């Protein structure tokens, strides 16, 4: 029997995703029509041996989280539970804290996912690879290639190319180590708790010997630095590499990129989710997802890489491209939406234009990943990025909103460019 754990972080995480994460925990943000972590869970149900998926995070249980758990459980017919940490315990601390629940039923092994990644999750391949390695108790991690410069933003590893053992691991190194990066997906066996337990006891001993009693992160254990790094070179950590798509979802811009990747994956996994052109429907260009409850005028043109959320309304002559239109949003006649996220229940007036700047990885640069830039450049200027309208924003008719972020509940009266509207 196998299990899966998805690390979903807590309210202190997902800050680069604001203002969208102000409304909803980032792991529940919809990409390609479904919450980010729904894609992880869908990957898990492809392996019948996975009997339970556990979400670990520090979010207070909320209506949105409860609703997600009960509806996903029902739809995908899998046991799904949320276990709440009393504070963010780190990527290994949460696992250790809930070790009894993870080990209940005696799983042979369990997958651990970082909740903010987007991938076609090669779980079967990883499990087969893991079983083929003959090295006693061992752990497997998924890795991919990045560019030399971008590798510094990830965990970097050096492998023995014959045995695929991880020889050296450094989390976000200061100087170049390797272009092979950690994808944040692991296959661990119960033995991992011996290693985490040893670090836990050592940390507690250090605290009581050193007197740092009030350290707020005293129970925090990081899987990458505290556990994987020391395991490298001990014949216990192995790497399975993927060359297929993989991306982090840190900034809102990366949600648009992830939307594109998942929509293209639907061609093989769920072709029925992709809109097709028909005589009574809108013009569809490339990959488009339209929620069945959305109303789209037949004279609208959508795509490529567009998701229209539940209950959204798209009026006559509207053009949408490379964008996410969230639940309940209204796009009035002939407005144009490019490289943008239109927040829940927001409305864009007739003939208005909402446009952002794409920040996709450079397609000419092999292995490039999306840059999750900070909002401002070193000179203090707002970096051009996608345009985001928070929840309940009203854009009047005949204005232009360019490369801007509009916080929730704002009633705009004029055109704006390169601004953050508070
Ligand atoms: N439950 C829980 N989850 C956590 C905690 N801290 C982080 N997470 C979750 O764990 C994942 C990793 O989060 P970060 O700590 O922000 O790390 P990172 O910068 O994304 O880097 C990690 O992922 C990269 C791949 O995306 C890796 O390359 C890198 O090595 C590392 O694993 C995210 O899904 C985050 O929500 C915690 O204390 N508790």
Tab-separated table of C-alpha atoms and ligand atoms in Angstrom:
chain	number	residue	atom	x	y	z
A	1	UNK	CA	0.000	0.000	0.000
A	2	UNK	CA	1.163	3.534	-0.791
A	3	UNK	CA	0.084	6.969	0.421
A	4	UNK	CA	0.683	10.546	-0.690
A	5	UNK	CA	1.286	13.715	1.292
A	6	UNK	CA	0.912	17.185	-0.180
A	7	UNK	CA	2.653	20.034	1.656
A	8	UNK	CA	0.426	23.063	1.260
A	9	UNK	CA	2.249	25.581	3.477
A	10	UNK	CA	0.318	28.183	5.419
A	11	UNK	CA	-0.926	31.765	5.307
A	12	UNK	CA	2.627	33.081	5.708
A	13	UNK	CA	3.525	31.317	2.449
A	14	UNK	CA	2.282	32.313	-1.016
A	15	UNK	CA	3.100	35.998	-0.488
A	16	UNK	CA	4.288	36.427	-4.077
A	17	UNK	CA	0.827	35.313	-5.111
A	18	UNK	CA	-0.918	38.300	-3.565
A	19	UNK	CA	-3.507	39.753	-4.039
A	20	UNK	CA	-4.978	36.455	-5.255
A	21	UNK	CA	-3.889	34.528	-2.150
A	22	UNK	CA	-5.617	37.113	0.077
A	23	UNK	CA	-8.922	35.561	-0.924
A	24	UNK	CA	-8.164	31.874	-0.996
A	25	UNK	CA	-5.284	29.648	0.163
A	26	UNK	CA	-2.905	29.525	-2.808
A	27	UNK	CA	-3.099	25.705	-3.143
A	28	UNK	CA	-6.807	26.122	-3.958
A	29	UNK	CA	-6.289	28.715	-6.680
A	30	UNK	CA	-7.814	27.364	-9.914
A	31	UNK	CA	-5.470	26.594	-12.798
A	32	UNK	CA	-6.874	25.065	-15.995
A	33	UNK	CA	-10.266	24.886	-14.289
A	34	UNK	CA	-9.206	23.066	-11.097
A	35	UNK	CA	-7.434	23.996	-7.850
A	36	UNK	CA	-3.638	23.723	-8.040
A	37	UNK	CA	-3.511	20.676	-5.743
A	38	UNK	CA	-6.423	18.955	-7.467
A	39	UNK	CA	-3.945	18.168	-10.264
A	40	UNK	CA	-1.641	16.467	-7.736
A	41	UNK	CA	-4.522	14.394	-6.376
A	42	UNK	CA	-5.662	13.435	-9.872
A	43	UNK	CA	-2.143	12.142	-10.517
A	44	UNK	CA	-2.351	10.055	-7.317
A	45	UNK	CA	-5.544	8.285	-8.326
A	46	UNK	CA	-3.772	6.922	-11.395
A	47	UNK	CA	-1.905	4.607	-9.003
A	48	UNK	CA	-4.439	2.239	-7.409
A	49	UNK	CA	-1.953	1.378	-4.646
A	50	UNK	CA	-2.239	4.934	-3.280
A	51	UNK	CA	-4.986	4.528	-0.700
A	52	UNK	CA	-4.908	7.921	0.957
A	53	UNK	CA	-3.847	11.501	0.238
A	54	UNK	CA	-2.985	13.708	3.224
A	55	UNK	CA	-2.728	17.482	3.004
A	56	UNK	CA	-0.414	19.003	5.613
A	57	UNK	CA	-0.417	22.730	6.187
A	58	UNK	CA	-0.829	25.537	8.677
A	59	UNK	CA	-4.027	27.060	7.263
A	60	UNK	CA	-7.000	27.345	9.608
A	61	UNK	CA	-9.686	25.003	8.312
A	62	UNK	CA	-11.963	27.219	6.217
A	63	UNK	CA	-15.141	26.756	4.280
A	64	UNK	CA	-13.180	26.731	1.023
A	65	UNK	CA	-10.780	24.057	2.287
A	66	UNK	CA	-13.568	21.899	3.736
A	67	UNK	CA	-15.600	22.186	0.559
A	68	UNK	CA	-12.565	21.284	-1.537
A	69	UNK	CA	-11.859	18.202	0.567
A	70	UNK	CA	-15.400	16.865	0.554
A	71	UNK	CA	-16.025	17.507	-3.151
A	72	UNK	CA	-12.637	16.125	-4.255
A	73	UNK	CA	-13.077	13.062	-2.093
A	74	UNK	CA	-16.442	12.434	-3.691
A	75	UNK	CA	-15.379	13.146	-7.273
A	76	UNK	CA	-12.133	11.213	-7.226
A	77	UNK	CA	-13.250	8.519	-4.812
A	78	UNK	CA	-10.146	8.634	-2.629
A	79	UNK	CA	-9.575	9.151	1.081
A	80	UNK	CA	-8.401	12.765	1.506
A	81	UNK	CA	-7.576	14.391	4.868
A	82	UNK	CA	-6.254	17.709	6.039
A	83	UNK	CA	-3.879	17.770	9.019
A	84	UNK	CA	-3.140	21.187	10.459
A	85	UNK	CA	0.238	22.121	11.919
A	86	UNK	CA	0.158	24.395	14.980
A	87	UNK	CA	2.737	26.563	13.197
A	88	UNK	CA	4.704	26.069	9.980
A	89	UNK	CA	6.916	23.175	11.016
A	90	UNK	CA	9.029	23.107	7.845
A	91	UNK	CA	8.865	20.627	4.988
A	92	UNK	CA	10.021	17.722	7.214
A	93	UNK	CA	8.672	18.970	10.567
A	94	UNK	CA	5.047	18.562	9.467
A	95	UNK	CA	5.720	15.044	8.176
A	96	UNK	CA	7.333	14.108	11.485
A	97	UNK	CA	4.577	15.659	13.575
A	98	UNK	CA	1.952	13.595	11.749
A	99	UNK	CA	4.045	10.433	11.323
A	100	UNK	CA	1.497	8.213	13.058
A	101	UNK	CA	-1.265	9.267	10.681
A	102	UNK	CA	1.023	8.838	7.671
A	103	UNK	CA	2.114	5.374	8.807
A	104	UNK	CA	-1.403	4.227	9.770
A	105	UNK	CA	-2.257	1.129	7.715
A	106	UNK	CA	1.478	0.443	7.240
A	107	UNK	CA	2.205	1.967	3.825
A	108	UNK	CA	5.282	0.570	2.130
A	109	UNK	CA	6.210	4.048	0.932
A	110	UNK	CA	4.633	7.463	0.437
A	111	UNK	CA	4.988	10.258	-2.087
A	112	UNK	CA	5.568	13.769	-0.765
A	113	UNK	CA	4.623	16.669	-3.067
A	114	UNK	CA	5.431	20.335	-2.711
A	115	UNK	CA	1.975	21.804	-3.209
A	116	UNK	CA	3.161	24.677	-5.406
A	117	UNK	CA	4.460	22.767	-8.383
A	118	UNK	CA	2.930	21.962	-11.730
A	119	UNK	CA	3.978	18.819	-13.521
A	120	UNK	CA	2.672	15.734	-15.270
A	121	UNK	CA	3.796	13.889	-12.120
A	122	UNK	CA	5.472	10.688	-13.359
A	123	UNK	CA	4.477	8.724	-10.240
A	124	UNK	CA	4.349	5.293	-11.853
A	125	UNK	CA	7.768	5.789	-13.435
A	126	UNK	CA	9.188	6.982	-10.103
A	127	UNK	CA	7.716	4.011	-8.238
A	128	UNK	CA	9.108	1.551	-10.827
A	129	UNK	CA	12.507	3.248	-10.674
A	130	UNK	CA	12.459	3.201	-6.873
A	131	UNK	CA	11.796	-0.550	-6.828
A	132	UNK	CA	14.598	-1.221	-9.313
A	133	UNK	CA	17.249	0.411	-7.117
A	134	UNK	CA	18.856	-2.283	-4.965
A	135	UNK	CA	20.395	-0.359	-2.128
A	136	UNK	CA	18.510	-1.423	0.990
A	137	UNK	CA	16.192	1.253	2.434
A	138	UNK	CA	16.432	4.251	0.169
A	139	UNK	CA	14.530	7.348	-0.947
A	140	UNK	CA	13.901	8.739	-4.421
A	141	UNK	CA	13.486	12.329	-5.538
A	142	UNK	CA	12.347	13.807	-8.842
A	143	UNK	CA	14.709	16.188	-10.615
A	144	UNK	CA	14.899	18.073	-13.878
A	145	UNK	CA	17.315	20.345	-15.718
A	146	UNK	CA	17.409	24.134	-15.379
A	147	UNK	CA	19.695	26.786	-16.814
A	148	UNK	CA	22.911	27.519	-14.950
A	149	UNK	CA	21.672	30.888	-13.712
A	150	UNK	CA	18.192	29.717	-12.698
A	151	UNK	CA	19.503	26.624	-10.902
A	152	UNK	CA	20.590	28.856	-7.991
A	153	UNK	CA	16.908	29.392	-7.061
A	154	UNK	CA	16.321	25.669	-6.479
A	155	UNK	CA	17.765	22.705	-4.637
A	156	UNK	CA	20.700	21.491	-6.771
A	157	UNK	CA	22.100	17.996	-6.882
A	158	UNK	CA	24.949	16.027	-8.366
A	159	UNK	CA	24.209	12.428	-9.323
A	160	UNK	CA	26.224	9.362	-10.138
A	161	UNK	CA	25.045	8.924	-13.725
A	162	UNK	CA	25.384	5.123	-13.606
A	163	UNK	CA	23.682	4.343	-10.312
A	164	UNK	CA	21.558	7.565	-10.109
A	165	UNK	CA	22.624	8.008	-6.526
A	166	UNK	CA	22.546	11.602	-5.264
A	167	UNK	CA	26.163	12.342	-4.353
A	168	UNK	CA	25.807	15.956	-3.321
A	169	UNK	CA	22.820	18.191	-2.547
A	170	UNK	CA	22.757	21.926	-1.836
A	171	UNK	CA	19.563	23.917	-1.300
A	172	UNK	CA	19.558	27.186	-3.282
A	173	UNK	CA	23.348	27.433	-3.506
A	174	UNK	CA	25.152	30.788	-3.551
A	175	UNK	CA	27.421	29.659	-6.361
A	176	UNK	CA	26.901	27.178	-9.169
A	177	UNK	CA	26.666	23.512	-8.152
A	178	UNK	CA	24.720	21.740	-10.897
A	179	UNK	CA	21.957	22.345	-13.418
A	180	UNK	CA	20.031	19.336	-12.072
A	181	UNK	CA	17.352	20.712	-9.757
A	182	UNK	CA	14.984	19.285	-7.159
A	183	UNK	CA	11.361	19.233	-8.410
A	184	UNK	CA	9.852	18.979	-4.925
A	185	UNK	CA	8.443	15.453	-5.350
A	186	UNK	CA	9.811	12.616	-3.228
A	187	UNK	CA	9.152	8.940	-2.707
A	188	UNK	CA	9.984	8.168	0.905
A	189	UNK	CA	9.795	5.027	3.008
A	190	UNK	CA	8.905	4.887	6.731
A	191	UNK	CA	12.645	4.843	7.483
A	192	UNK	CA	12.756	8.571	6.746
A	193	UNK	CA	11.268	9.160	10.205
A	194	UNK	CA	14.399	7.710	11.813
A	195	UNK	CA	16.418	10.419	10.076
A	196	UNK	CA	13.943	13.217	10.827
A	197	UNK	CA	13.597	11.971	14.435
A	198	UNK	CA	17.357	12.168	14.946
A	199	UNK	CA	17.370	15.786	13.737
A	200	UNK	CA	14.334	16.578	15.932
A	201	UNK	CA	16.077	15.228	19.058
A	202	UNK	CA	19.299	17.024	18.210
A	203	UNK	CA	17.438	20.325	17.713
A	204	UNK	CA	15.646	19.929	21.054
A	205	UNK	CA	18.904	19.073	22.818
A	206	UNK	CA	20.554	22.145	21.244
A	207	UNK	CA	17.684	24.354	22.409
A	208	UNK	CA	17.789	23.116	26.000
A	209	UNK	CA	21.571	23.157	26.162
A	210	UNK	CA	21.867	26.512	24.446
A	211	UNK	CA	18.930	28.183	26.201
A	212	UNK	CA	17.144	29.410	23.037
A	213	UNK	CA	13.756	28.533	24.575
A	214	UNK	CA	11.724	31.197	22.850
A	215	UNK	CA	12.891	30.540	19.308
A	216	UNK	CA	9.557	30.500	17.403
A	217	UNK	CA	10.897	28.075	14.791
A	218	UNK	CA	12.423	25.642	17.276
A	219	UNK	CA	10.342	22.741	15.966
A	220	UNK	CA	11.000	23.536	12.306
A	221	UNK	CA	12.817	20.864	10.293
A	222	UNK	CA	13.581	21.373	6.621
A	223	UNK	CA	13.467	18.277	4.440
A	224	UNK	CA	15.973	19.694	1.982
A	225	UNK	CA	18.730	21.173	4.174
A	226	UNK	CA	18.335	19.086	7.334
A	227	UNK	CA	17.543	15.663	5.884
A	228	UNK	CA	18.336	15.300	2.160
A	229	UNK	CA	21.630	17.164	2.198
A	230	UNK	CA	23.201	14.871	4.852
A	231	UNK	CA	21.757	11.790	3.101
A	232	UNK	CA	23.547	12.615	-0.149
A	233	UNK	CA	26.477	10.293	-0.766
A	234	UNK	CA	25.239	7.686	1.742
A	235	UNK	CA	23.687	5.337	-0.872
A	236	UNK	CA	20.240	6.179	0.498
A	237	UNK	CA	19.124	8.950	-1.829
A	238	UNK	CA	18.470	8.409	-5.533
A	239	UNK	CA	17.204	10.622	-8.307
A	240	UNK	CA	14.696	9.998	-11.060
A	241	UNK	CA	14.987	12.638	-13.777
A	242	UNK	CA	12.190	13.984	-15.930
A	243	UNK	CA	12.508	15.956	-19.141
A	244	UNK	CA	8.801	16.536	-19.386
A	245	UNK	CA	7.108	19.743	-18.253
A	246	UNK	CA	7.654	21.019	-14.741
A	247	UNK	CA	7.242	24.447	-13.194
A	248	UNK	CA	6.863	26.068	-9.812
A	249	UNK	CA	3.779	28.183	-9.133
A	250	UNK	CA	5.091	31.067	-7.054
A	251	UNK	CA	3.914	34.280	-8.702
A	252	UNK	CA	0.552	34.954	-10.338
A	253	UNK	CA	2.410	35.063	-13.671
A	254	UNK	CA	3.467	31.463	-13.161
A	255	UNK	CA	-0.222	30.509	-12.736
A	256	UNK	CA	-0.803	31.634	-16.343
A	257	UNK	CA	2.165	29.537	-17.444
A	258	UNK	CA	0.925	26.535	-15.418
A	259	UNK	CA	-2.527	27.026	-16.975
A	260	UNK	CA	-0.956	26.647	-20.397
A	261	UNK	CA	0.983	23.528	-19.383
A	262	UNK	CA	-2.035	21.793	-17.849
A	263	UNK	CA	-4.293	22.694	-20.778
A	264	UNK	CA	-1.818	21.107	-23.162
A	265	UNK	CA	-1.619	18.030	-20.907
A	266	UNK	CA	-5.423	17.669	-21.223
A	267	UNK	CA	-4.885	16.589	-24.861
A	268	UNK	CA	-3.664	13.255	-23.497
A	269	UNK	CA	-5.314	13.030	-20.080
A	270	UNK	CA	-8.711	14.761	-20.430
A	271	UNK	CA	-9.457	15.814	-24.034
A	272	UNK	CA	-13.113	16.293	-23.042
A	273	UNK	CA	-12.113	19.270	-20.877
A	274	UNK	CA	-10.863	21.266	-23.890
A	275	UNK	CA	-13.393	23.465	-25.670
A	276	UNK	CA	-13.970	22.682	-29.317
A	277	UNK	CA	-15.295	25.068	-31.949
A	278	UNK	CA	-18.884	24.485	-33.049
A	279	UNK	CA	-21.472	26.417	-35.050
A	280	UNK	CA	-23.281	27.765	-31.999
A	281	UNK	CA	-20.252	28.511	-29.838
A	282	UNK	CA	-17.480	31.093	-29.679
A	283	UNK	CA	-14.373	31.019	-31.858
A	284	UNK	CA	-11.782	28.830	-30.117
A	285	UNK	CA	-8.068	29.202	-30.839
A	286	UNK	CA	-5.717	26.587	-29.365
A	287	UNK	CA	-6.318	25.244	-25.850
A	288	UNK	CA	-9.279	26.655	-23.943
A	289	UNK	CA	-11.195	25.451	-20.883
A	290	UNK	CA	-14.726	26.762	-20.342
A	291	UNK	CA	-16.562	25.772	-17.179
A	292	UNK	CA	-19.938	24.253	-18.072
A	293	UNK	CA	-21.738	26.936	-16.039
A	294	UNK	CA	-20.012	29.876	-17.823
A	295	UNK	CA	-21.976	31.820	-20.439
A	296	UNK	CA	-19.943	32.706	-23.514
A	297	UNK	CA	-21.419	34.677	-26.413
A	298	UNK	CA	-20.947	32.930	-29.780
A	299	UNK	CA	-19.281	36.055	-31.227
A	300	UNK	CA	-16.472	36.009	-28.604
A	301	UNK	CA	-12.995	34.728	-29.494
A	302	UNK	CA	-11.061	32.776	-26.861
A	303	UNK	CA	-7.546	31.383	-26.858
A	304	UNK	CA	-4.955	30.223	-26.930
A	305	UNK	CA	-4.426	29.192	-23.293
A	306	UNK	CA	-7.548	30.590	-21.695
A	307	UNK	CA	-9.607	29.344	-18.765
A	308	UNK	CA	-13.107	30.677	-18.131
A	309	UNK	CA	-14.280	29.899	-14.594
A	310	UNK	CA	-17.647	28.814	-13.202
A	311	UNK	CA	-20.530	31.231	-13.711
A	312	UNK	CA	-18.409	33.756	-15.655
A	313	UNK	CA	-20.073	35.763	-18.423
A	314	UNK	CA	-18.285	36.594	-21.662
A	315	UNK	CA	-20.174	39.111	-23.813
A	316	UNK	CA	-20.411	39.638	-27.580
A	317	UNK	CA	-17.203	40.422	-29.474
A	318	UNK	CA	-14.959	39.841	-26.428
A	319	UNK	CA	-11.376	38.707	-27.066
A	320	UNK	CA	-9.455	36.746	-24.393
A	321	UNK	CA	-5.986	35.333	-24.787
A	322	UNK	CA	-3.386	33.762	-22.389
A	323	UNK	CA	-5.578	34.597	-19.389
A	324	UNK	CA	-7.587	33.245	-16.480
A	325	UNK	CA	-11.100	34.563	-15.947
A	326	UNK	CA	-12.163	33.488	-12.464
A	327	UNK	CA	-15.543	32.416	-11.125
A	328	UNK	CA	-18.356	34.905	-11.482
A	329	UNK	CA	-16.395	37.487	-13.525
A	330	UNK	CA	-18.149	39.458	-16.263
A	331	UNK	CA	-16.518	40.580	-19.489
A	332	UNK	CA	-18.735	43.093	-21.232
A	333	UNK	CA	-19.111	43.595	-24.980
A	334	UNK	CA	-15.958	43.878	-27.064
A	335	UNK	CA	-13.521	44.122	-24.174
A	336	UNK	CA	-10.085	42.623	-24.689
A	337	UNK	CA	-8.167	40.613	-22.055
A	338	UNK	CA	-4.544	39.644	-22.712
A	339	UNK	CA	-2.023	38.018	-20.309
A	340	UNK	CA	-4.187	38.793	-17.298
A	341	UNK	CA	-6.049	37.257	-14.376
A	342	UNK	CA	-9.558	38.626	-13.880
A	343	UNK	CA	-10.516	38.082	-10.232
A	344	UNK	CA	-13.654	36.509	-8.791
A	345	UNK	CA	-16.815	38.523	-9.531
A	346	UNK	CA	-14.848	41.338	-11.199
A	347	UNK	CA	-16.300	43.132	-14.155
A	348	UNK	CA	-14.611	44.621	-17.212
A	349	UNK	CA	-16.610	47.289	-19.091
A	350	UNK	CA	-17.424	47.400	-22.789
A	351	UNK	CA	-14.530	48.177	-25.172
A	352	UNK	CA	-12.000	48.225	-22.318
A	353	UNK	CA	-8.600	46.605	-22.620
A	354	UNK	CA	-6.875	44.752	-19.767
A	355	UNK	CA	-3.381	43.733	-20.747
A	356	UNK	CA	-0.258	42.388	-19.061
A	357	UNK	CA	3.203	41.379	-20.195
A	358	UNK	CA	4.001	37.715	-20.583
A	359	UNK	CA	6.949	36.468	-18.561
A	360	UNK	CA	7.170	32.963	-19.931
A	361	UNK	CA	10.491	31.138	-20.011
A	362	UNK	CA	12.578	31.917	-23.080
A	363	UNK	CA	11.736	29.106	-25.546
A	364	UNK	CA	15.169	29.477	-27.189
A	365	UNK	CA	16.909	28.797	-23.912
A	366	UNK	CA	16.870	25.045	-23.353
A	367	UNK	CA	15.650	24.018	-19.873
A	368	UNK	CA	14.688	27.610	-18.952
A	369	UNK	CA	12.125	27.902	-16.156
A	370	UNK	CA	9.738	30.753	-15.459
A	371	UNK	CA	11.317	33.544	-13.404
A	372	UNK	CA	9.310	34.300	-10.292
A	373	UNK	CA	10.474	37.889	-10.203
A	374	UNK	CA	9.825	40.174	-7.300
A	375	UNK	CA	7.339	42.951	-8.029
A	376	UNK	CA	9.983	45.673	-8.185
A	377	UNK	CA	13.304	45.931	-10.008
A	378	UNK	CA	16.498	46.866	-8.149
A	379	UNK	CA	15.902	50.471	-9.222
A	380	UNK	CA	12.536	50.387	-7.446
A	381	UNK	CA	10.432	50.275	-10.625
A	382	UNK	CA	7.462	47.937	-10.992
A	383	UNK	CA	8.559	45.050	-13.209
A	384	UNK	CA	6.270	44.621	-16.230
A	385	UNK	CA	4.221	41.518	-15.553
A	386	UNK	CA	0.777	40.099	-16.071
A	387	UNK	CA	-2.155	42.281	-15.048
A	388	UNK	CA	-4.133	41.062	-12.037
A	389	UNK	CA	-7.573	42.233	-10.976
A	390	UNK	CA	-8.402	41.108	-7.440
A	391	UNK	CA	-11.886	40.032	-6.350
A	392	UNK	CA	-14.831	42.377	-7.071
A	393	UNK	CA	-12.888	44.926	-9.091
A	394	UNK	CA	-14.929	47.071	-11.464
A	395	UNK	CA	-13.292	48.378	-14.635
A	396	UNK	CA	-15.500	50.928	-16.453
A	397	UNK	CA	-16.065	51.041	-20.198
A	398	UNK	CA	-13.428	52.258	-22.637
A	399	UNK	CA	-10.348	52.333	-20.391
A	400	UNK	CA	-6.973	50.637	-20.619
A	401	UNK	CA	-5.379	48.765	-17.705
A	402	UNK	CA	-1.813	47.860	-18.561
A	403	UNK	CA	0.792	45.871	-16.504
A	404	UNK	CA	-1.001	46.658	-13.272
A	405	UNK	CA	-2.185	44.988	-10.097
A	406	UNK	CA	-5.571	46.104	-8.771
A	407	UNK	CA	-6.381	45.083	-5.211
A	408	UNK	CA	-9.802	43.632	-4.342
A	409	UNK	CA	-13.020	45.702	-4.240
A	410	UNK	CA	-11.609	48.615	-6.235
A	411	UNK	CA	-13.862	50.652	-8.475
A	412	UNK	CA	-11.585	52.051	-11.170
A	413	UNK	CA	-12.565	55.275	-12.971
A	414	UNK	CA	-9.697	55.886	-15.393
A	415	UNK	CA	-6.950	54.154	-17.400
A	416	UNK	CA	-3.811	53.013	-15.568
A	417	UNK	CA	-0.393	51.745	-16.590
A	418	UNK	CA	2.384	50.119	-14.484
A	419	UNK	CA	0.620	50.705	-11.172
A	420	UNK	CA	-0.408	48.859	-8.059
A	421	UNK	CA	-3.809	50.173	-7.024
A	422	UNK	CA	-4.352	49.732	-3.298
B	1	LIG	N1	2.926	21.951	5.578
B	1	LIG	C1	3.945	22.753	5.341
B	1	LIG	N2	4.279	23.022	4.078
B	1	LIG	C2	5.339	23.826	3.877
B	1	LIG	C3	6.088	24.406	4.910
B	1	LIG	N3	7.069	25.156	4.384
B	1	LIG	C4	6.929	25.052	3.043
B	1	LIG	N4	5.881	24.266	2.731
B	1	LIG	C5	5.392	23.894	1.412
B	1	LIG	O1	6.442	23.195	0.796
B	1	LIG	C6	6.624	23.599	-0.544
B	1	LIG	C7	8.054	24.152	-0.720
B	1	LIG	O2	8.058	25.408	-0.172
B	1	LIG	P1	9.285	26.400	0.120
B	1	LIG	O3	9.786	26.130	1.473
B	1	LIG	O4	8.767	27.753	-0.207
B	1	LIG	O5	10.454	25.986	-0.841
B	1	LIG	P2	10.750	26.451	-2.329
B	1	LIG	O6	11.430	27.766	-2.363
B	1	LIG	O7	9.514	26.304	-3.143
B	1	LIG	O8	11.793	25.352	-2.774
B	1	LIG	C8	11.431	23.997	-2.722
B	1	LIG	O9	10.841	23.598	-3.938
B	1	LIG	C9	11.692	23.659	-5.088
B	1	LIG	C10	10.911	23.091	-6.257
B	1	LIG	O10	9.730	23.772	-6.451
B	1	LIG	C11	12.959	22.835	-4.876
B	1	LIG	O11	13.863	23.002	-5.976
B	1	LIG	C12	13.642	23.245	-3.603
B	1	LIG	O12	14.732	22.380	-3.383
B	1	LIG	C13	12.675	23.173	-2.440
B	1	LIG	O13	12.264	21.847	-2.231
B	1	LIG	C14	5.505	24.607	-0.821
B	1	LIG	O14	4.436	23.909	-1.407
B	1	LIG	C15	5.118	25.113	0.553
B	1	LIG	O15	3.756	25.477	0.595
B	1	LIG	C16	5.701	24.112	6.260
B	1	LIG	O16	6.273	24.577	7.227
B	1	LIG	N5	4.635	23.280	6.405
